[in-house]
PDB file of C-alpha atoms in Angstrom:
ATOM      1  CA  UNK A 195     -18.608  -6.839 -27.392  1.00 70.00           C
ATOM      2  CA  UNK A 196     -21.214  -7.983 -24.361  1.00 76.00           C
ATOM      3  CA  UNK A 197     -21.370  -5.531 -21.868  1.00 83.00           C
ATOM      4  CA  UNK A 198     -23.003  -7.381 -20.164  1.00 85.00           C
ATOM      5  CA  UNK A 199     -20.478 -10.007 -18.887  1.00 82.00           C
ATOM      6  CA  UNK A 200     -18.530  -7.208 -16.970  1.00 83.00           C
ATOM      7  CA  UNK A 201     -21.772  -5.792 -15.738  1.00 85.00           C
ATOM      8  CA  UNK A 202     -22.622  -9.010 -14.228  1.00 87.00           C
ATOM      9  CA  UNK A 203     -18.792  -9.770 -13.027  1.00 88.00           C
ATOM     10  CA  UNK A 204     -18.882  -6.026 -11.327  1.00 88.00           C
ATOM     11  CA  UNK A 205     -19.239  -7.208  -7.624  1.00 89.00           C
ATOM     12  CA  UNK A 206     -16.615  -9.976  -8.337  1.00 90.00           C
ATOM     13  CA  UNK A 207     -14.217  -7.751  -9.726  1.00 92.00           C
ATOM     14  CA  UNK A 208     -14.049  -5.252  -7.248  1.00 93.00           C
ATOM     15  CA  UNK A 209     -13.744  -7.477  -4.411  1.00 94.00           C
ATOM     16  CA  UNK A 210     -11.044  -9.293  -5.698  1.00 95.00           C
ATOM     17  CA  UNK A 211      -9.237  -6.099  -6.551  1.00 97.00           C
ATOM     18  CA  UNK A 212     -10.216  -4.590  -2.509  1.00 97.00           C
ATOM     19  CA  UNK A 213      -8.816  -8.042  -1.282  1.00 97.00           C
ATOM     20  CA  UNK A 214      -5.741  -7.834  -3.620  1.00 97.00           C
ATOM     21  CA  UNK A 215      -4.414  -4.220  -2.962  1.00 98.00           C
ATOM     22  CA  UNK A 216      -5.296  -4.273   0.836  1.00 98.00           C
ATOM     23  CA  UNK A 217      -3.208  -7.864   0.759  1.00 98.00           C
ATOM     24  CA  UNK A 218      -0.720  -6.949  -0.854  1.00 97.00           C
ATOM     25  CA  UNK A 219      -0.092  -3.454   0.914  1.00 97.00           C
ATOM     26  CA  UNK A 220      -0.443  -5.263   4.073  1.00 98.00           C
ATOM     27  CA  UNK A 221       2.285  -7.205   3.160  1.00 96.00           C
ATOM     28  CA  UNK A 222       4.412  -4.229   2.715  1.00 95.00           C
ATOM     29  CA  UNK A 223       3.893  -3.248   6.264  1.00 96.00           C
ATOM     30  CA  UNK A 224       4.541  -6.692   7.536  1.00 95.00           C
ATOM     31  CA  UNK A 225       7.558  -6.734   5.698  1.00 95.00           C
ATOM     32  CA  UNK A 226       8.549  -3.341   7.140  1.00 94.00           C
ATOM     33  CA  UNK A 227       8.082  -4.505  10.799  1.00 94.00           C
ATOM     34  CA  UNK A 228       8.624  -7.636  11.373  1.00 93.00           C
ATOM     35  CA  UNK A 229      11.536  -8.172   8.570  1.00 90.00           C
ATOM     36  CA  UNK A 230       9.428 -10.520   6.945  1.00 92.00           C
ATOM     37  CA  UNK A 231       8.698 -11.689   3.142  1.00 87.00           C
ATOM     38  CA  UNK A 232      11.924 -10.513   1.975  1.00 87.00           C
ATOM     39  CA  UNK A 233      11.957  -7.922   4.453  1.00 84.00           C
ATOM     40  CA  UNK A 234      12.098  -3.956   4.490  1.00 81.00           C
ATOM     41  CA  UNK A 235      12.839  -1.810   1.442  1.00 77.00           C
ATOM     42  CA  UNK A 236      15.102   0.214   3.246  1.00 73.00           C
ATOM     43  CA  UNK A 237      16.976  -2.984   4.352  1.00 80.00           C
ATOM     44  CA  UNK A 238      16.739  -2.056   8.116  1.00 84.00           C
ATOM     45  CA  UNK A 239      13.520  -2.485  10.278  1.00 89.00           C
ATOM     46  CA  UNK A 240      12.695   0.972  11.716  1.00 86.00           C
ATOM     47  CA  UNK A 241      12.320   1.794  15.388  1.00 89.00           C
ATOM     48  CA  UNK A 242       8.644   1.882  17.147  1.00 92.00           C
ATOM     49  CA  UNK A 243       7.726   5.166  16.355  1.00 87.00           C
ATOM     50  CA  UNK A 244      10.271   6.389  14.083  1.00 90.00           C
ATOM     51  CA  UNK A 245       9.166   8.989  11.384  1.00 89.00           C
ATOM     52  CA  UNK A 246       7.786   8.482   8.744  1.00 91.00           C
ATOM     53  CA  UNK A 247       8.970   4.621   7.808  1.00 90.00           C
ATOM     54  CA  UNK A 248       7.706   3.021  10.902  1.00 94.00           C
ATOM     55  CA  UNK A 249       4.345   5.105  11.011  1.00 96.00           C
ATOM     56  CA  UNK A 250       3.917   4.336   7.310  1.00 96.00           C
ATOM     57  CA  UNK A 251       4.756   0.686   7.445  1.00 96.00           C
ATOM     58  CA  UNK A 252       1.992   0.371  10.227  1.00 97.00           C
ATOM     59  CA  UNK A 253      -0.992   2.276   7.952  1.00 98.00           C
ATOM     60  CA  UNK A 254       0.670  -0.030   5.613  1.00 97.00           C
ATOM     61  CA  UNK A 255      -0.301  -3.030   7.266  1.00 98.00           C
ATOM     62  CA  UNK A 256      -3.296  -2.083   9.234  1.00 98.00           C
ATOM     63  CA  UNK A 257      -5.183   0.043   6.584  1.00 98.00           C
ATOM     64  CA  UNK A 258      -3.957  -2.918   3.858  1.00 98.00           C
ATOM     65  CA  UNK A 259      -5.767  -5.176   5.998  1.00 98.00           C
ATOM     66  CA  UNK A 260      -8.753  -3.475   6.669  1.00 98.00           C
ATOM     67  CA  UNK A 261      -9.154  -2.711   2.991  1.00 98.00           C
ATOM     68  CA  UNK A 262      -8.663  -6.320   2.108  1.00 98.00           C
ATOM     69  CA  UNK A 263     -11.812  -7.615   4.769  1.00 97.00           C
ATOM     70  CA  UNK A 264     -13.842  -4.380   3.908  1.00 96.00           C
ATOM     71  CA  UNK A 265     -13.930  -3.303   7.470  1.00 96.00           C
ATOM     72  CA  UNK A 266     -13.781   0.663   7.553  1.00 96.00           C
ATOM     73  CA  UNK A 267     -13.245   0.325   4.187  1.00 97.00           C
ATOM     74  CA  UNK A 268     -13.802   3.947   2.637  1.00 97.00           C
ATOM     75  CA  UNK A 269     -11.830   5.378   5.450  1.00 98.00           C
ATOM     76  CA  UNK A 270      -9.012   3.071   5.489  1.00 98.00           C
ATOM     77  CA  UNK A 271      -8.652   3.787   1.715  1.00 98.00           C
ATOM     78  CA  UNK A 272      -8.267   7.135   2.377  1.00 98.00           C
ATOM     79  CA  UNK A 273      -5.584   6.952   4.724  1.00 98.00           C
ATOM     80  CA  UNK A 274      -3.870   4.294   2.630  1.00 98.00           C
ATOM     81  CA  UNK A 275      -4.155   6.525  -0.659  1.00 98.00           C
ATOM     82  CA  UNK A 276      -3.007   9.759   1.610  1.00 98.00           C
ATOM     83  CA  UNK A 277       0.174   7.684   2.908  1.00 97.00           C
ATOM     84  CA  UNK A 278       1.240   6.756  -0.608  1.00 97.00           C
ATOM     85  CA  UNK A 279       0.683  10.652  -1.743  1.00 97.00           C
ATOM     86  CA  UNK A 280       2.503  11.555   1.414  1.00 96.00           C
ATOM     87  CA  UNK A 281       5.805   9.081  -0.097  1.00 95.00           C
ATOM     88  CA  UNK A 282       5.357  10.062  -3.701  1.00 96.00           C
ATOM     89  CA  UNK A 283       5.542  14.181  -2.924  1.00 95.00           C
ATOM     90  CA  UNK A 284       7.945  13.344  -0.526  1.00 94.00           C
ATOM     91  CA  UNK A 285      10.261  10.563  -1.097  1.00 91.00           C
ATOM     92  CA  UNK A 286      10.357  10.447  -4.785  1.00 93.00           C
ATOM     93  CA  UNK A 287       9.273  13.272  -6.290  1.00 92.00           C
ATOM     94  CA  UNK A 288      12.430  15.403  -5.581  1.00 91.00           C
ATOM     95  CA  UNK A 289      14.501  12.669  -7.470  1.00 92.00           C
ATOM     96  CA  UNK A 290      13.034  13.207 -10.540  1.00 91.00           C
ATOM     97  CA  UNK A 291       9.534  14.397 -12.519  1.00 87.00           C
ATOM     98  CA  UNK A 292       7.994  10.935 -13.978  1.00 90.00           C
ATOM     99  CA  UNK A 293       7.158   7.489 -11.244  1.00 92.00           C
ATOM    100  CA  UNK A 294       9.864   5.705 -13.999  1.00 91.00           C
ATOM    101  CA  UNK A 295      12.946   7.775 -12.969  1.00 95.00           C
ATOM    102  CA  UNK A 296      12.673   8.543  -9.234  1.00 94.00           C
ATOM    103  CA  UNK A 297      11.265   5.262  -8.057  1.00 92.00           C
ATOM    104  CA  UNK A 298       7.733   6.100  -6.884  1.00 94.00           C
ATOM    105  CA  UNK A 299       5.922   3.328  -9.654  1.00 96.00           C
ATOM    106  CA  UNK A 300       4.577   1.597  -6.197  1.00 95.00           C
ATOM    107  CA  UNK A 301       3.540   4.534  -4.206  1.00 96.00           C
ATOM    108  CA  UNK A 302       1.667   6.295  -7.455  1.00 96.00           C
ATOM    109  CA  UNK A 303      -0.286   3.135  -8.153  1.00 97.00           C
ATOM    110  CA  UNK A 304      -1.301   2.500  -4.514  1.00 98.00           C
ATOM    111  CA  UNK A 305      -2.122   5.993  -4.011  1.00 97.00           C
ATOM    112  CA  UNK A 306      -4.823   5.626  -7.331  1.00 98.00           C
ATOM    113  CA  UNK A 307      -5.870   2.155  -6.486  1.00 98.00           C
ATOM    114  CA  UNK A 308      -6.804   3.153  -2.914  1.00 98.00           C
ATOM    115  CA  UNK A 309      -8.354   6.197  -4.027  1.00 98.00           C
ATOM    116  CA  UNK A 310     -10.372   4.307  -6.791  1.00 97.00           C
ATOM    117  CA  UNK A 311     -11.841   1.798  -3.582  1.00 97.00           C
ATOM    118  CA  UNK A 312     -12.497   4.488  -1.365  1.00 97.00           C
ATOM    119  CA  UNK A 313     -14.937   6.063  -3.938  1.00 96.00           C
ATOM    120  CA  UNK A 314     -16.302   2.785  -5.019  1.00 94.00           C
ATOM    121  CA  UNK A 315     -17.023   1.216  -1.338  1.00 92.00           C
ATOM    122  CA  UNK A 316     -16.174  -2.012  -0.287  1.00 91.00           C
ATOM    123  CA  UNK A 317     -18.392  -4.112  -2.667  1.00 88.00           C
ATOM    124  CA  UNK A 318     -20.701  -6.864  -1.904  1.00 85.00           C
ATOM    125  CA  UNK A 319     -18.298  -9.298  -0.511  1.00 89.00           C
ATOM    126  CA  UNK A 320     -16.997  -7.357   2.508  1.00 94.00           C
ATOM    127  CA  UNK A 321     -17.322  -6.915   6.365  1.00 94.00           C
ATOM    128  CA  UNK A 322     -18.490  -3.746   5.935  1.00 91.00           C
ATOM    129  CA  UNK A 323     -21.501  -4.631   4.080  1.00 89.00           C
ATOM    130  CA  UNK A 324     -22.547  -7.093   6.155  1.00 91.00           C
ATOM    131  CA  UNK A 325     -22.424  -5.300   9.105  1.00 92.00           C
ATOM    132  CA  UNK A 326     -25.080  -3.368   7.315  1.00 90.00           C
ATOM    133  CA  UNK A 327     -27.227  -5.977   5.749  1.00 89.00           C
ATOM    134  CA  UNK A 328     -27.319  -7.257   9.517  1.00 92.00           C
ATOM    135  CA  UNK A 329     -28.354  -3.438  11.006  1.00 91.00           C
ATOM    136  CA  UNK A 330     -30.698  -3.264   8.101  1.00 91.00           C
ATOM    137  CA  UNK A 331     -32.248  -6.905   8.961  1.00 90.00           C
ATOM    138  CA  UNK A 332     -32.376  -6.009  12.967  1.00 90.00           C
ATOM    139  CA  UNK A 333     -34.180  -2.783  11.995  1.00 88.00           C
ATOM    140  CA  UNK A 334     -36.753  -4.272   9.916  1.00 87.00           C
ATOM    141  CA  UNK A 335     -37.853  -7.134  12.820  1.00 88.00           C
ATOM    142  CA  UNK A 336     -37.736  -4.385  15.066  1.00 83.00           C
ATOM    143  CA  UNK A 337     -40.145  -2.021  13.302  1.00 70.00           C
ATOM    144  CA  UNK A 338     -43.789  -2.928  13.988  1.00 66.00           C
ATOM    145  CA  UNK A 339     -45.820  -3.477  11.039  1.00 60.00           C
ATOM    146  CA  UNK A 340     -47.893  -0.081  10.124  1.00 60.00           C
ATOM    147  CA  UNK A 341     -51.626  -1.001  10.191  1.00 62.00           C
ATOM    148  CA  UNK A 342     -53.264  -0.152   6.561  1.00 59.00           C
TER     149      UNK A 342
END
């Protein structure tokens, strides 16, 4: 097999995946709180401030869409993975031992695919980068050449 087609489609990949996951966890949150796109899980919208749906649903949609532009990215992850941990332990786990029996499928693979982008980065293709590849630009026409 050729390596090196997924070598070279690296970058690609992992964007796409960043923009998917944040998107679609976004989405969750936006669902949550605004009883859109099919609206809550839980079938009701929770109050501002209630504990934990209405605090999750915002990391939801925040971190999901700070993820998906690459802004913060690493961070964002983090708290996005933690949240999903946080409902997994919590929420599901005292159904049942396996994802399959006590409902927690969704929260277990957000959890692993936001800890798998907050130890990869953003990627190439995101704000975050960027904003660096602009710092990193200012610095060098800011630096004055060293005299040899």
């Amino acid at each position: 097999m050729n390596m090196g087609l997924f070598d070279r489609s690296r970058d690609y990949i992992l964007a796409m995946f960043r923009v998917l996951v944040g998107f679609l966890f976004a989405c969750h949150g936006a669902a949550t709180l605004f009883d859109v796109l099919g609206g809550p899980n839980s079938g009701q919208v929770p109050g501002a401030g209630a504990w934990p749906d209405w605090w999750a649903a915002v990391i939801q949609l925040f971190g999901g869409a700070l993820v998906a532009v690459g802004l913060g990215t690493r961070a964002s992850a983090v708290l996005c993975s933690g949240s999903m941990a946080y409902a997994y332990f919590v929420e599901h786990q005292s159904e049942a031992l396996f994802p399959l029996e006590n409902g927690g499928e969704r929260a277990a693979m957000f959890c692993w695919a936001f800890l798998i982008i907050a130890f990869s980065g953003p990627g190439r293709w995101a704000l975050d980068s960027l904003i660096q590849r602009q710092r990193a630009a200012a610095r060098s026409q800011k630096s004055p050449a060293v005299p040899a």
